[in-house]
Amino acid sequence: MPVSAVELIEGEVVLQNGREIVKRAADNTLAKRGTITYGILAAHDEKQGEGETLRLRFDVLASHDITYVGIIQTAKVSGLSVFPVPYILTNCHNSLCAVGGTINGDDHAFGLSAARKYGGIYVPPHLAVIHSYMREAWAGCGKMILGSDSHTRYGALGTLAVGEGGGELVKQLLSQCYDTAYPKVIAVYLEGKPKPWVGPMDVALTLINAVFKNGFAKNAVLEFTGPGIAALSAEYRNGIDVMTTEAACWSSIWETDETIKDYLVLHGRGGDYQELKPASSACYDGMIRIKLDEVKPMIALPFHPSNVYELNELLDNPGDIFQRVIKDAGRIFGKPVDLGLLDKIDSEGLIHVDQGIIAGCAGGTFDNIMAAADILAAQMPDSTVQPGMNLSVYPGSQPVFLEIARNGVLARLATFGAVVKTAFCGPCFGAGDIPAHRDFSIRHTTRNFPNREGSKPDRNQIASTALMDARSIAATARNGGILCSAETVLEKAVYEISDARSSRARPDGAALSGYAYHFDDAPYRVRIYNGAARPDSGAELRYGPNIADWPPMEALGENLLLKIVSFITDPVTTTDELIPSGETSSYRSNPQALAEFTLSRKDPAYKDRAKAVRDRTAPELEEIKSACAVEEIQIASAIFAIKPGDGSAREQAASCQRVLGGAANFANEYATRRYRSNLINWGLIPFLVEGIPPFKDGDYIFIPGVKTLIRGEQSRVDAKIFRLKPEAAAKTPGGSIESRDSFFLAAPELNPLERELLLDGSLINYNRRAVEQNQIRPRRDHSDS
């Protein structure tokens, strides 16, 4: 990536009149309140923005079909009677019956019954991807939306949206607040106009490449501003915005203008528009300055969206770069792995691609599909479309599907061999269009973590996924499956680009063809159940045999004995590795069944080791317990990882550990705020340790007086490490314990609510106690919100 395309400015930056950048100012106290972010947060904060912490109430909640069952079940045991704000239950993840049987359909039936009983909105399968629907129907300027999916991002439409684990949605359903420290706000200053062959994924990957590995945007709000915004269509902005999650930020927000007003009017929601822009003087905690005209087609190679290269760099030097990916694979999977990537390079140095996917909230927008169709249809001298890679296109919603059917683009895509499918998130998390072993897939979706395409390296099944923009994916398909940039096709194309839209409605970056988009919500009017603010208390929840209650979780004891049952030394551990995606998602309504998959691809022996501690079958337990020399002692398991929690918002990455008897994580740092929040909501203490920890895999850690540590009554304790003898030595006289060492364990930084959650042992226990003590009185109707 050219150095000139992105500039990172550290420290406070003041933006004057939205366009003049001043790196320092004498007093930025008032200017801190000049950001768009501050205004929206203050309006949703019980304290109206006064103080360093926030207590937020959201306007709208949204979940999909691998999260809403657990959320509603958790809220139900805490006294839920109605959904106090609009709660949208979409069905876009488990749309297919990937594991056989009725369990996915049973979840959908549960969701519809819950919408009826509690007054919610139910979007049936195949109608829309969660984020596409939320953009079309609910996002609006100045709103805040909380979703149980990490890519909950509607900043381009003026909505400060946050993706969190289900526990945070439970709190909102029970009239509790979202408590958080005030976030950093970093400006993303856009200048210039992107080239016609550069799409939103190219801009997003450029941004991610600049900030992910150095943590520049971690847990911050990215506030997009600058003159370059005017050059981008609304969907182009949405395509950049949804990928900000992969920058590890907390949320995002953009300036709004007439383009966004047109978008909302088009979707029948003109009243949701208001102009948002920074005040005449706005102070940010840093700035990311991007020159759009210098961004080039990009590619994120396995196994992370931050593994970014200029596409031309890869095309010029495929062997060396693929060797780096293979080396990374060996480190990630702990053994040499044959990805088959080098076999994709032919004798002329060309890269052959097996599969292309344009899908979901990132790729399946109207503009992306139109641009791809234009490139497929481009008339190039001495060239025709040749059999090559398989190409699948998933429009993000049924209204987009309806529009491409009416304007003829559906037929054009089919003519050139693309298979057009319904709205579905599966290709993003390993439940749809799973490539063959050793295949190379290029995708305009949100993630390319290990196994995200559905392969199972633990069973010697592996494929490689790269992220690219729809334009270059279509160009590669047009090139017979030989990897290339959209720039290559567009420079050679000899066809006219018509423009049927006004310059305001179609700035650069919109569909090349110029087809206007006509939104028709007929599929929604016919199929969506809208029971918002109309609960039917007499309705019964419909359960299926796979829908199970949470098992009991004990409160925190006075003293805690932990066994380290997994010790992970990768630089980053994703939630996909903690609880794999793909077909396992079908079991997310059954805590015990899902827990069987915990760390199954990263550390397959973890499950049995954790159960041995939970079920008290580990033979050395009594000896270790006796050595602790206290009467009351709680026994549980724990894991260590250097930096766990990157990626998905899925709470199951934490709850499955809890179901298996876990009580803590030890880490050098936590990759995201949401993973740390998930740990606390499920009663897992988020300990921090510096550098190489003093304990090893299999060690026991005794924490005396752990409750006083969590209450904040002491800042650290003298924790004791019990190390076991090797198995053969343990059979000799002297018992199982090899050594007894001590180290100082610091108390985690916790706010008052977090302390109570950990002391009670989980959010469920906390809420059950609150109900018994009449401390929870759920809001009864939407007017109270």
mmCIF file of C-alpha atoms in Angstrom, residues 31-286:
data_model
loop_
_atom_site.group_PDB
_atom_site.id
_atom_site.type_symbol
_atom_site.label_atom_id
_atom_site.label_comp_id
_atom_site.label_asym_id
_atom_site.label_seq_id
_atom_site.Cartn_x
_atom_site.Cartn_y
_atom_site.Cartn_z
ATOM 1 C CA ALA A 31 -13.897 20.973 21.448
ATOM 2 C CA LYS A 32 -14.129 17.409 22.804
ATOM 3 C CA ARG A 33 -17.887 17.962 22.836
ATOM 4 C CA GLY A 34 -17.862 19.077 19.227
ATOM 5 C CA THR A 35 -17.725 15.593 17.716
ATOM 6 C CA ILE A 36 -20.787 13.922 16.240
ATOM 7 C CA THR A 37 -20.095 11.036 18.594
ATOM 8 C CA TYR A 38 -20.367 13.133 21.741
ATOM 9 C CA GLY A 39 -23.786 14.463 20.803
ATOM 10 C CA ILE A 40 -25.263 11.035 20.131
ATOM 11 C CA LEU A 41 -23.753 9.427 23.228
ATOM 12 C CA ALA A 42 -24.895 12.279 25.472
ATOM 13 C CA ALA A 43 -28.448 11.971 24.148
ATOM 14 C CA HIS A 44 -28.515 8.259 25.089
ATOM 15 C CA ASP A 45 -26.647 8.528 28.389
ATOM 16 C CA GLU A 46 -28.559 8.662 31.663
ATOM 17 C CA LYS A 47 -26.013 11.238 32.848
ATOM 18 C CA GLN A 48 -26.318 13.299 29.639
ATOM 19 C CA GLY A 49 -22.619 12.987 28.857
ATOM 20 C CA GLU A 50 -21.424 14.256 32.219
ATOM 21 C CA GLY A 51 -18.472 12.233 33.485
ATOM 22 C CA GLU A 52 -16.027 9.713 32.109
ATOM 23 C CA THR A 53 -18.435 6.767 32.155
ATOM 24 C CA LEU A 54 -21.599 6.201 30.181
ATOM 25 C CA ARG A 55 -24.880 4.514 31.094
ATOM 26 C CA LEU A 56 -26.491 4.007 27.718
ATOM 27 C CA ARG A 57 -29.993 3.085 26.605
ATOM 28 C CA PHE A 58 -30.402 2.098 22.967
ATOM 29 C CA ASP A 59 -33.276 2.916 20.616
ATOM 30 C CA VAL A 60 -33.441 -0.415 18.814
ATOM 31 C CA LEU A 61 -32.095 -3.955 19.329
ATOM 32 C CA ALA A 62 -31.318 -6.542 16.642
ATOM 33 C CA SER A 63 -30.359 -10.227 16.667
ATOM 34 C CA HIS A 64 -30.146 -13.113 14.244
ATOM 35 C CA ASP A 65 -31.068 -16.753 14.541
ATOM 36 C CA ILE A 66 -27.935 -17.992 16.268
ATOM 37 C CA THR A 67 -28.210 -15.463 19.068
ATOM 38 C CA TYR A 68 -31.810 -14.505 19.782
ATOM 39 C CA VAL A 69 -32.897 -17.785 21.405
ATOM 40 C CA GLY A 70 -30.242 -17.583 24.111
ATOM 41 C CA ILE A 71 -30.904 -13.872 24.676
ATOM 42 C CA ILE A 72 -34.638 -14.343 25.108
ATOM 43 C CA GLN A 73 -34.174 -17.432 27.285
ATOM 44 C CA THR A 74 -31.782 -15.504 29.529
ATOM 45 C CA ALA A 75 -34.093 -12.491 29.806
ATOM 46 C CA LYS A 76 -37.109 -14.734 30.408
ATOM 47 C CA VAL A 77 -35.685 -16.244 33.605
ATOM 48 C CA SER A 78 -35.135 -12.683 34.850
ATOM 49 C CA GLY A 79 -38.762 -11.634 34.531
ATOM 50 C CA LEU A 80 -39.055 -10.391 30.928
ATOM 51 C CA SER A 81 -42.661 -9.526 30.088
ATOM 52 C CA VAL A 82 -42.373 -7.345 26.967
ATOM 53 C CA PHE A 83 -39.719 -6.063 24.597
ATOM 54 C CA PRO A 84 -39.435 -2.461 25.839
ATOM 55 C CA VAL A 85 -37.934 -1.151 22.576
ATOM 56 C CA PRO A 86 -38.192 -2.447 19.007
ATOM 57 C CA TYR A 87 -36.364 -5.781 18.885
ATOM 58 C CA ILE A 88 -35.745 -7.218 15.424
ATOM 59 C CA LEU A 89 -35.275 -10.985 15.140
ATOM 60 C CA THR A 90 -33.760 -11.827 11.758
ATOM 61 C CA ASN A 91 -33.051 -15.242 10.278
ATOM 62 C CA CYS A 92 -30.002 -15.086 8.052
ATOM 63 C CA HIS A 93 -27.351 -17.276 9.691
ATOM 64 C CA ASN A 94 -29.075 -20.630 10.187
ATOM 65 C CA SER A 95 -31.267 -20.254 7.114
ATOM 66 C CA LEU A 96 -30.062 -23.608 5.805
ATOM 67 C CA CYS A 97 -30.447 -26.913 7.617
ATOM 68 C CA ALA A 98 -26.713 -27.507 7.691
ATOM 69 C CA VAL A 99 -26.735 -30.327 10.253
ATOM 70 C CA GLY A 100 -29.913 -32.223 9.409
ATOM 71 C CA GLY A 101 -33.050 -32.516 11.485
ATOM 72 C CA THR A 102 -35.404 -29.730 12.510
ATOM 73 C CA ILE A 103 -33.237 -27.723 14.892
ATOM 74 C CA ASN A 104 -32.716 -24.643 12.720
ATOM 75 C CA GLY A 105 -36.385 -24.465 11.820
ATOM 76 C CA ASP A 106 -37.268 -24.955 15.484
ATOM 77 C CA ASP A 107 -35.214 -21.882 16.364
ATOM 78 C CA HIS A 108 -37.089 -19.885 13.742
ATOM 79 C CA ALA A 109 -40.435 -21.058 15.148
ATOM 80 C CA PHE A 110 -39.266 -20.006 18.613
ATOM 81 C CA GLY A 111 -38.321 -16.569 17.257
ATOM 82 C CA LEU A 112 -41.732 -15.991 15.702
ATOM 83 C CA SER A 113 -43.495 -17.086 18.892
ATOM 84 C CA ALA A 114 -41.294 -14.752 20.936
ATOM 85 C CA ALA A 115 -42.085 -11.810 18.635
ATOM 86 C CA ARG A 116 -45.774 -12.502 19.195
ATOM 87 C CA LYS A 117 -45.503 -12.957 22.945
ATOM 88 C CA TYR A 118 -43.216 -10.048 23.750
ATOM 89 C CA GLY A 119 -43.983 -7.636 20.899
ATOM 90 C CA GLY A 120 -41.134 -7.915 18.424
ATOM 91 C CA ILE A 121 -40.364 -7.882 14.707
ATOM 92 C CA TYR A 122 -39.661 -11.213 12.999
ATOM 93 C CA VAL A 123 -37.908 -11.338 9.612
ATOM 94 C CA PRO A 124 -38.257 -14.845 8.054
ATOM 95 C CA PRO A 125 -35.319 -16.729 6.496
ATOM 96 C CA HIS A 126 -33.966 -15.667 3.088
ATOM 97 C CA LEU A 127 -35.619 -12.223 3.174
ATOM 98 C CA ALA A 128 -32.612 -10.208 4.322
ATOM 99 C CA VAL A 129 -29.203 -10.293 5.914
ATOM 100 C CA ILE A 130 -29.517 -8.711 9.365
ATOM 101 C CA HIS A 131 -27.470 -5.598 8.581
ATOM 102 C CA SER A 132 -28.994 -5.047 5.150
ATOM 103 C CA TYR A 133 -32.464 -5.068 6.707
ATOM 104 C CA MET A 134 -31.452 -2.791 9.557
ATOM 105 C CA ARG A 135 -30.058 -0.266 7.086
ATOM 106 C CA GLU A 136 -33.197 -0.393 4.969
ATOM 107 C CA ALA A 137 -35.747 -0.300 7.786
ATOM 108 C CA TRP A 138 -34.316 1.010 11.065
ATOM 109 C CA ALA A 139 -31.043 2.954 10.905
ATOM 110 C CA GLY A 140 -31.488 6.721 11.094
ATOM 111 C CA CYS A 141 -29.564 9.830 11.986
ATOM 112 C CA GLY A 142 -28.841 10.295 15.666
ATOM 113 C CA LYS A 143 -30.001 6.821 16.701
ATOM 114 C CA MET A 144 -28.181 4.157 18.667
ATOM 115 C CA ILE A 145 -28.702 0.475 17.814
ATOM 116 C CA LEU A 146 -27.358 -2.496 19.769
ATOM 117 C CA GLY A 147 -26.968 -5.791 17.929
ATOM 118 C CA SER A 148 -25.765 -9.252 18.915
ATOM 119 C CA ASP A 149 -23.490 -9.433 15.894
ATOM 120 C CA SER A 150 -20.058 -7.866 15.699
ATOM 121 C CA HIS A 151 -20.727 -6.197 12.337
ATOM 122 C CA THR A 152 -23.552 -4.077 13.734
ATOM 123 C CA ARG A 153 -22.420 -0.900 11.972
ATOM 124 C CA TYR A 154 -24.774 1.717 10.535
ATOM 125 C CA GLY A 155 -22.568 4.766 10.946
ATOM 126 C CA ALA A 156 -22.816 5.840 7.309
ATOM 127 C CA LEU A 157 -26.556 6.368 7.886
ATOM 128 C CA GLY A 158 -25.932 8.481 10.982
ATOM 129 C CA THR A 159 -26.505 5.698 13.532
ATOM 130 C CA LEU A 160 -24.027 4.899 16.274
ATOM 131 C CA ALA A 161 -24.352 1.106 16.267
ATOM 132 C CA VAL A 162 -22.620 -1.369 18.558
ATOM 133 C CA GLY A 163 -22.161 -5.121 18.221
ATOM 134 C CA GLU A 164 -22.017 -6.953 21.543
ATOM 135 C CA GLY A 165 -22.583 -10.327 23.135
ATOM 136 C CA GLY A 166 -26.132 -11.288 24.008
ATOM 137 C CA GLY A 167 -25.751 -10.383 27.669
ATOM 138 C CA GLU A 168 -25.731 -6.687 26.808
ATOM 139 C CA LEU A 169 -29.027 -7.062 24.920
ATOM 140 C CA VAL A 170 -30.489 -8.901 27.900
ATOM 141 C CA LYS A 171 -29.672 -5.878 30.058
ATOM 142 C CA GLN A 172 -31.490 -3.563 27.652
ATOM 143 C CA LEU A 173 -34.531 -5.872 27.631
ATOM 144 C CA LEU A 174 -34.586 -5.661 31.428
ATOM 145 C CA SER A 175 -34.290 -1.859 31.562
ATOM 146 C CA GLN A 176 -30.669 -2.000 32.634
ATOM 147 C CA CYS A 177 -28.019 0.211 31.090
ATOM 148 C CA TYR A 178 -24.981 -0.462 28.969
ATOM 149 C CA ASP A 179 -22.152 0.709 31.217
ATOM 150 C CA THR A 180 -18.862 1.665 29.594
ATOM 151 C CA ALA A 181 -16.021 4.108 29.860
ATOM 152 C CA TYR A 182 -16.223 7.019 27.451
ATOM 153 C CA PRO A 183 -14.527 5.826 24.241
ATOM 154 C CA LYS A 184 -11.750 7.455 22.312
ATOM 155 C CA VAL A 185 -13.013 9.197 19.183
ATOM 156 C CA ILE A 186 -10.747 9.037 16.148
ATOM 157 C CA ALA A 187 -11.445 11.025 12.992
ATOM 158 C CA VAL A 188 -11.242 9.260 9.638
ATOM 159 C CA TYR A 189 -10.632 12.127 7.242
ATOM 160 C CA LEU A 190 -11.453 11.223 3.636
ATOM 161 C CA GLU A 191 -10.087 13.225 0.697
ATOM 162 C CA GLY A 192 -10.307 12.821 -3.068
ATOM 163 C CA LYS A 193 -12.354 10.336 -5.112
ATOM 164 C CA PRO A 194 -11.746 6.628 -5.626
ATOM 165 C CA LYS A 195 -10.859 5.335 -9.070
ATOM 166 C CA PRO A 196 -13.696 3.508 -10.903
ATOM 167 C CA TRP A 197 -11.995 0.147 -10.297
ATOM 168 C CA VAL A 198 -11.633 0.748 -6.539
ATOM 169 C CA GLY A 199 -14.563 -0.400 -4.419
ATOM 170 C CA PRO A 200 -15.547 -0.052 -0.761
ATOM 171 C CA MET A 201 -13.706 -3.225 0.256
ATOM 172 C CA ASP A 202 -10.486 -1.797 -1.154
ATOM 173 C CA VAL A 203 -10.889 1.331 0.975
ATOM 174 C CA ALA A 204 -11.838 -0.730 4.025
ATOM 175 C CA LEU A 205 -8.836 -3.063 3.684
ATOM 176 C CA THR A 206 -6.571 -0.048 3.309
ATOM 177 C CA LEU A 207 -7.945 1.305 6.585
ATOM 178 C CA ILE A 208 -7.690 -2.053 8.393
ATOM 179 C CA ASN A 209 -4.133 -2.534 7.172
ATOM 180 C CA ALA A 210 -3.150 0.807 8.670
ATOM 181 C CA VAL A 211 -4.666 0.412 12.139
ATOM 182 C CA PHE A 212 -5.385 -3.169 13.207
ATOM 183 C CA LYS A 213 -1.939 -4.500 14.087
ATOM 184 C CA ASN A 214 -0.845 -1.350 15.915
ATOM 185 C CA GLY A 215 -4.127 -1.052 17.845
ATOM 186 C CA PHE A 216 -4.620 2.535 16.697
ATOM 187 C CA ALA A 217 -8.433 2.215 16.581
ATOM 188 C CA LYS A 218 -8.954 -0.405 19.303
ATOM 189 C CA ASN A 219 -12.236 0.162 21.201
ATOM 190 C CA ALA A 220 -12.571 3.646 19.691
ATOM 191 C CA VAL A 221 -15.344 5.285 17.704
ATOM 192 C CA LEU A 222 -14.260 6.012 14.143
ATOM 193 C CA GLU A 223 -15.866 9.282 13.037
ATOM 194 C CA PHE A 224 -15.765 9.725 9.250
ATOM 195 C CA THR A 225 -15.495 13.247 7.963
ATOM 196 C CA GLY A 226 -13.813 15.213 5.209
ATOM 197 C CA PRO A 227 -14.602 16.305 1.627
ATOM 198 C CA GLY A 228 -14.088 12.810 0.217
ATOM 199 C CA ILE A 229 -17.375 11.596 1.687
ATOM 200 C CA ALA A 230 -19.350 13.539 -0.927
ATOM 201 C CA ALA A 231 -17.735 11.424 -3.657
ATOM 202 C CA LEU A 232 -19.241 8.187 -2.290
ATOM 203 C CA SER A 233 -22.703 6.733 -2.735
ATOM 204 C CA ALA A 234 -24.636 5.679 0.369
ATOM 205 C CA GLU A 235 -24.037 1.983 -0.283
ATOM 206 C CA TYR A 236 -20.350 2.609 -0.947
ATOM 207 C CA ARG A 237 -20.165 4.230 2.480
ATOM 208 C CA ASN A 238 -22.088 1.322 4.014
ATOM 209 C CA GLY A 239 -19.582 -1.074 2.459
ATOM 210 C CA ILE A 240 -16.651 0.693 4.111
ATOM 211 C CA ASP A 241 -18.502 1.189 7.369
ATOM 212 C CA VAL A 242 -19.441 -2.447 7.994
ATOM 213 C CA MET A 243 -15.779 -3.442 7.749
ATOM 214 C CA THR A 244 -14.698 -1.035 10.497
ATOM 215 C CA THR A 245 -15.349 -3.888 12.921
ATOM 216 C CA GLU A 246 -12.164 -5.498 11.585
ATOM 217 C CA ALA A 247 -10.227 -2.400 12.683
ATOM 218 C CA ALA A 248 -11.121 -3.470 16.284
ATOM 219 C CA CYS A 249 -13.057 -0.258 16.904
ATOM 220 C CA TRP A 250 -16.131 -0.048 19.142
ATOM 221 C CA SER A 251 -18.414 1.798 16.734
ATOM 222 C CA SER A 252 -18.488 4.268 13.859
ATOM 223 C CA ILE A 253 -20.335 7.381 12.713
ATOM 224 C CA TRP A 254 -20.228 9.498 9.544
ATOM 225 C CA GLU A 255 -21.133 12.981 8.481
ATOM 226 C CA THR A 256 -24.503 12.919 6.746
ATOM 227 C CA ASP A 257 -25.543 14.850 3.659
ATOM 228 C CA GLU A 258 -28.060 14.939 0.819
ATOM 229 C CA THR A 259 -26.891 11.513 -0.397
ATOM 230 C CA ILE A 260 -27.966 9.977 2.911
ATOM 231 C CA LYS A 261 -31.190 11.975 2.853
ATOM 232 C CA ASP A 262 -31.925 10.550 -0.604
ATOM 233 C CA TYR A 263 -31.236 7.040 0.677
ATOM 234 C CA LEU A 264 -33.646 7.403 3.589
ATOM 235 C CA VAL A 265 -36.318 9.018 1.409
ATOM 236 C CA LEU A 266 -35.931 6.164 -1.087
ATOM 237 C CA HIS A 267 -36.592 3.696 1.730
ATOM 238 C CA GLY A 268 -39.668 5.574 2.918
ATOM 239 C CA ARG A 269 -37.975 7.066 5.996
ATOM 240 C CA GLY A 270 -37.183 10.638 5.126
ATOM 241 C CA GLY A 271 -38.166 11.661 8.650
ATOM 242 C CA ASP A 272 -35.156 9.774 9.995
ATOM 243 C CA TYR A 273 -32.763 12.192 8.322
ATOM 244 C CA GLN A 274 -30.910 15.008 10.007
ATOM 245 C CA GLU A 275 -27.652 16.615 9.068
ATOM 246 C CA LEU A 276 -24.810 15.417 11.249
ATOM 247 C CA LYS A 277 -21.435 17.101 11.172
ATOM 248 C CA PRO A 278 -18.744 18.110 13.641
ATOM 249 C CA ALA A 279 -19.065 21.455 15.393
ATOM 250 C CA SER A 280 -16.987 24.397 14.189
ATOM 251 C CA SER A 281 -14.252 23.130 16.501
ATOM 252 C CA ALA A 282 -14.090 19.396 17.212
ATOM 253 C CA CYS A 283 -11.275 17.650 19.044
ATOM 254 C CA TYR A 284 -10.393 14.013 18.313
ATOM 255 C CA ASP A 285 -8.051 11.572 20.029
ATOM 256 C CA GLY A 286 -6.272 10.919 16.743
#
